[in-house]
């Protein structure tokens, strides 16, 4: 069983749009729908668990019905933090699926992950036990505790940016979360699942991501996503791995509506 857990509980403060960024409409569809369809139409994904702000659950259910996202098994209210939201979704998945299911943890506002990256995450878990989507950094990374003085400069060739999905066996990532939750500081500074398992001394295995897999967080990101969609429409051979197979299935789905 391959399960996508999509967390979209952010309030969108940095966007300044008045509504959570995951519900902003871009090219006629909310960002969260662009994201969910990538997993809905992926041949290897069996189920989707979705975590959103509690006040938006009803609206989210309407969107799921409107776009016929039949793989969505449950819509859950978000927790106090993003990691709480993910943990709640993991526990719900645990109650309904085998412990050796593969789970792909993905941001609801990363609406351009490629078909191949999703497949490679699943294969990465089978081979290594986990898979962390990453891309090489093109800019020099500086390390500084206070943001005023550069303390160290790692070699660029050794730096990567973690993205999503981040993927694991269901029972493994739940155990990792429960170890962190026992600590007094709980999820403090735990920005993602990679941080969690590395803080526990576990090895994290990397999977190459696609450059267009941006996180829509600021107004500039919205413009970038629109540009990516426009480029995709103009160039059928767009090099982000959205294959003809997924395009064909999506077009067939819309013709049936």
JSON list of N, CA and C in Angstrom, two decimals, residues 192-220:
[
{"chain": "A", "resi": 192, "resn": "UNK", "atom": "N", "xyz": [10.89, 19.27, 9.44]},
{"chain": "A", "resi": 192, "resn": "UNK", "atom": "CA", "xyz": [10.41, 18.24, 8.53]},
{"chain": "A", "resi": 192, "resn": "UNK", "atom": "C", "xyz": [10.80, 16.87, 9.06]},
{"chain": "A", "resi": 193, "resn": "UNK", "atom": "N", "xyz": [10.37, 15.83, 8.34]},
{"chain": "A", "resi": 193, "resn": "UNK", "atom": "CA", "xyz": [10.64, 14.46, 8.77]},
{"chain": "A", "resi": 193, "resn": "UNK", "atom": "C", "xyz": [12.12, 14.13, 8.70]},
{"chain": "A", "resi": 194, "resn": "UNK", "atom": "N", "xyz": [12.82, 14.71, 7.76]},
{"chain": "A", "resi": 194, "resn": "UNK", "atom": "CA", "xyz": [14.27, 14.49, 7.66]},
{"chain": "A", "resi": 194, "resn": "UNK", "atom": "C", "xyz": [14.96, 14.97, 8.94]},
{"chain": "A", "resi": 195, "resn": "UNK", "atom": "N", "xyz": [14.56, 16.15, 9.42]},
{"chain": "A", "resi": 195, "resn": "UNK", "atom": "CA", "xyz": [15.13, 16.67, 10.66]},
{"chain": "A", "resi": 195, "resn": "UNK", "atom": "C", "xyz": [14.84, 15.72, 11.82]},
{"chain": "A", "resi": 196, "resn": "UNK", "atom": "N", "xyz": [13.64, 15.18, 11.85]},
{"chain": "A", "resi": 196, "resn": "UNK", "atom": "CA", "xyz": [13.25, 14.27, 12.93]},
{"chain": "A", "resi": 196, "resn": "UNK", "atom": "C", "xyz": [14.14, 13.04, 12.97]},
{"chain": "A", "resi": 197, "resn": "UNK", "atom": "N", "xyz": [14.28, 12.36, 11.82]},
{"chain": "A", "resi": 197, "resn": "UNK", "atom": "CA", "xyz": [15.05, 11.11, 11.88]},
{"chain": "A", "resi": 197, "resn": "UNK", "atom": "C", "xyz": [16.54, 11.37, 12.06]},
{"chain": "A", "resi": 198, "resn": "UNK", "atom": "N", "xyz": [17.05, 12.47, 11.55]},
{"chain": "A", "resi": 198, "resn": "UNK", "atom": "CA", "xyz": [18.47, 12.77, 11.76]},
{"chain": "A", "resi": 198, "resn": "UNK", "atom": "C", "xyz": [18.74, 13.13, 13.22]},
{"chain": "A", "resi": 199, "resn": "UNK", "atom": "N", "xyz": [17.78, 13.78, 13.89]},
{"chain": "A", "resi": 199, "resn": "UNK", "atom": "CA", "xyz": [17.95, 14.10, 15.30]},
{"chain": "A", "resi": 199, "resn": "UNK", "atom": "C", "xyz": [17.97, 12.84, 16.15]},
{"chain": "A", "resi": 200, "resn": "UNK", "atom": "N", "xyz": [17.42, 11.76, 15.61]},
{"chain": "A", "resi": 200, "resn": "UNK", "atom": "CA", "xyz": [17.43, 10.47, 16.31]},
{"chain": "A", "resi": 200, "resn": "UNK", "atom": "C", "xyz": [18.61, 9.60, 15.89]},
{"chain": "A", "resi": 201, "resn": "UNK", "atom": "N", "xyz": [19.49, 10.15, 15.07]},
{"chain": "A", "resi": 201, "resn": "UNK", "atom": "CA", "xyz": [20.67, 9.43, 14.65]},
{"chain": "A", "resi": 201, "resn": "UNK", "atom": "C", "xyz": [20.45, 8.45, 13.52]},
{"chain": "A", "resi": 202, "resn": "UNK", "atom": "N", "xyz": [19.29, 8.53, 12.86]},
{"chain": "A", "resi": 202, "resn": "UNK", "atom": "CA", "xyz": [18.98, 7.60, 11.77]},
{"chain": "A", "resi": 202, "resn": "UNK", "atom": "C", "xyz": [19.53, 8.15, 10.45]},
{"chain": "A", "resi": 203, "resn": "UNK", "atom": "N", "xyz": [19.88, 7.25, 9.56]},
{"chain": "A", "resi": 203, "resn": "UNK", "atom": "CA", "xyz": [20.41, 7.64, 8.25]},
{"chain": "A", "resi": 203, "resn": "UNK", "atom": "C", "xyz": [19.25, 8.06, 7.35]},
{"chain": "A", "resi": 204, "resn": "UNK", "atom": "N", "xyz": [19.45, 9.15, 6.63]},
{"chain": "A", "resi": 204, "resn": "UNK", "atom": "CA", "xyz": [18.45, 9.64, 5.67]},
{"chain": "A", "resi": 204, "resn": "UNK", "atom": "C", "xyz": [19.02, 9.48, 4.26]},
{"chain": "A", "resi": 205, "resn": "UNK", "atom": "N", "xyz": [18.28, 8.83, 3.39]},
{"chain": "A", "resi": 205, "resn": "UNK", "atom": "CA", "xyz": [18.73, 8.56, 2.03]},
{"chain": "A", "resi": 205, "resn": "UNK", "atom": "C", "xyz": [18.10, 9.54, 1.05]},
{"chain": "A", "resi": 206, "resn": "UNK", "atom": "N", "xyz": [18.90, 10.06, 0.15]},
{"chain": "A", "resi": 206, "resn": "UNK", "atom": "CA", "xyz": [18.45, 11.13, -0.74]},
{"chain": "A", "resi": 206, "resn": "UNK", "atom": "C", "xyz": [17.92, 10.59, -2.07]},
{"chain": "A", "resi": 207, "resn": "UNK", "atom": "N", "xyz": [16.92, 11.30, -2.59]},
{"chain": "A", "resi": 207, "resn": "UNK", "atom": "CA", "xyz": [16.37, 11.05, -3.92]},
{"chain": "A", "resi": 207, "resn": "UNK", "atom": "C", "xyz": [16.36, 12.38, -4.66]},
{"chain": "A", "resi": 208, "resn": "UNK", "atom": "N", "xyz": [16.81, 12.38, -5.90]},
{"chain": "A", "resi": 208, "resn": "UNK", "atom": "CA", "xyz": [16.87, 13.63, -6.67]},
{"chain": "A", "resi": 208, "resn": "UNK", "atom": "C", "xyz": [15.47, 14.16, -6.96]},
{"chain": "A", "resi": 209, "resn": "UNK", "atom": "N", "xyz": [15.27, 15.45, -6.67]},
{"chain": "A", "resi": 209, "resn": "UNK", "atom": "CA", "xyz": [13.99, 16.09, -6.95]},
{"chain": "A", "resi": 209, "resn": "UNK", "atom": "C", "xyz": [14.03, 16.86, -8.26]},
{"chain": "A", "resi": 210, "resn": "UNK", "atom": "N", "xyz": [12.87, 17.44, -8.62]},
{"chain": "A", "resi": 210, "resn": "UNK", "atom": "CA", "xyz": [12.80, 18.25, -9.83]},
{"chain": "A", "resi": 210, "resn": "UNK", "atom": "C", "xyz": [12.80, 19.73, -9.48]},
{"chain": "A", "resi": 211, "resn": "UNK", "atom": "N", "xyz": [13.43, 20.54, -10.31]},
{"chain": "A", "resi": 211, "resn": "UNK", "atom": "CA", "xyz": [13.61, 21.96, -10.05]},
{"chain": "A", "resi": 211, "resn": "UNK", "atom": "C", "xyz": [12.30, 22.72, -9.93]},
{"chain": "A", "resi": 212, "resn": "UNK", "atom": "N", "xyz": [11.25, 22.30, -10.59]},
{"chain": "A", "resi": 212, "resn": "UNK", "atom": "CA", "xyz": [9.99, 23.04, -10.53]},
{"chain": "A", "resi": 212, "resn": "UNK", "atom": "C", "xyz": [9.17, 22.77, -9.29]},
{"chain": "A", "resi": 213, "resn": "UNK", "atom": "N", "xyz": [9.69, 21.91, -8.38]},
{"chain": "A", "resi": 213, "resn": "UNK", "atom": "CA", "xyz": [8.93, 21.51, -7.20]},
{"chain": "A", "resi": 213, "resn": "UNK", "atom": "C", "xyz": [9.00, 22.61, -6.13]},
{"chain": "A", "resi": 214, "resn": "UNK", "atom": "N", "xyz": [8.50, 23.79, -6.47]},
{"chain": "A", "resi": 214, "resn": "UNK", "atom": "CA", "xyz": [8.57, 24.94, -5.56]},
{"chain": "A", "resi": 214, "resn": "UNK", "atom": "C", "xyz": [7.50, 24.82, -4.49]},
{"chain": "A", "resi": 215, "resn": "UNK", "atom": "N", "xyz": [7.73, 25.54, -3.39]},
{"chain": "A", "resi": 215, "resn": "UNK", "atom": "CA", "xyz": [6.75, 25.64, -2.31]},
{"chain": "A", "resi": 215, "resn": "UNK", "atom": "C", "xyz": [6.10, 27.02, -2.42]},
{"chain": "A", "resi": 216, "resn": "UNK", "atom": "N", "xyz": [4.80, 27.05, -2.66]},
{"chain": "A", "resi": 216, "resn": "UNK", "atom": "CA", "xyz": [4.08, 28.30, -2.85]},
{"chain": "A", "resi": 216, "resn": "UNK", "atom": "C", "xyz": [3.81, 28.92, -1.49]},
{"chain": "A", "resi": 217, "resn": "UNK", "atom": "N", "xyz": [4.65, 29.88, -1.11]},
{"chain": "A", "resi": 217, "resn": "UNK", "atom": "CA", "xyz": [4.59, 30.49, 0.21]},
{"chain": "A", "resi": 217, "resn": "UNK", "atom": "C", "xyz": [4.42, 32.00, 0.15]},
{"chain": "A", "resi": 218, "resn": "UNK", "atom": "N", "xyz": [5.01, 32.63, -0.85]},
{"chain": "A", "resi": 218, "resn": "UNK", "atom": "CA", "xyz": [4.98, 34.09, -0.97]},
{"chain": "A", "resi": 218, "resn": "UNK", "atom": "C", "xyz": [4.32, 34.48, -2.30]},
{"chain": "A", "resi": 219, "resn": "UNK", "atom": "N", "xyz": [3.95, 35.76, -2.46]},
{"chain": "A", "resi": 219, "resn": "UNK", "atom": "CA", "xyz": [3.39, 36.20, -3.75]},
{"chain": "A", "resi": 219, "resn": "UNK", "atom": "C", "xyz": [4.32, 35.91, -4.92]},
{"chain": "A", "resi": 220, "resn": "UNK", "atom": "N", "xyz": [5.63, 36.01, -4.70]},
{"chain": "A", "resi": 220, "resn": "UNK", "atom": "CA", "xyz": [6.58, 35.71, -5.78]},
{"chain": "A", "resi": 220, "resn": "UNK", "atom": "C", "xyz": [6.46, 34.27, -6.24]}
]
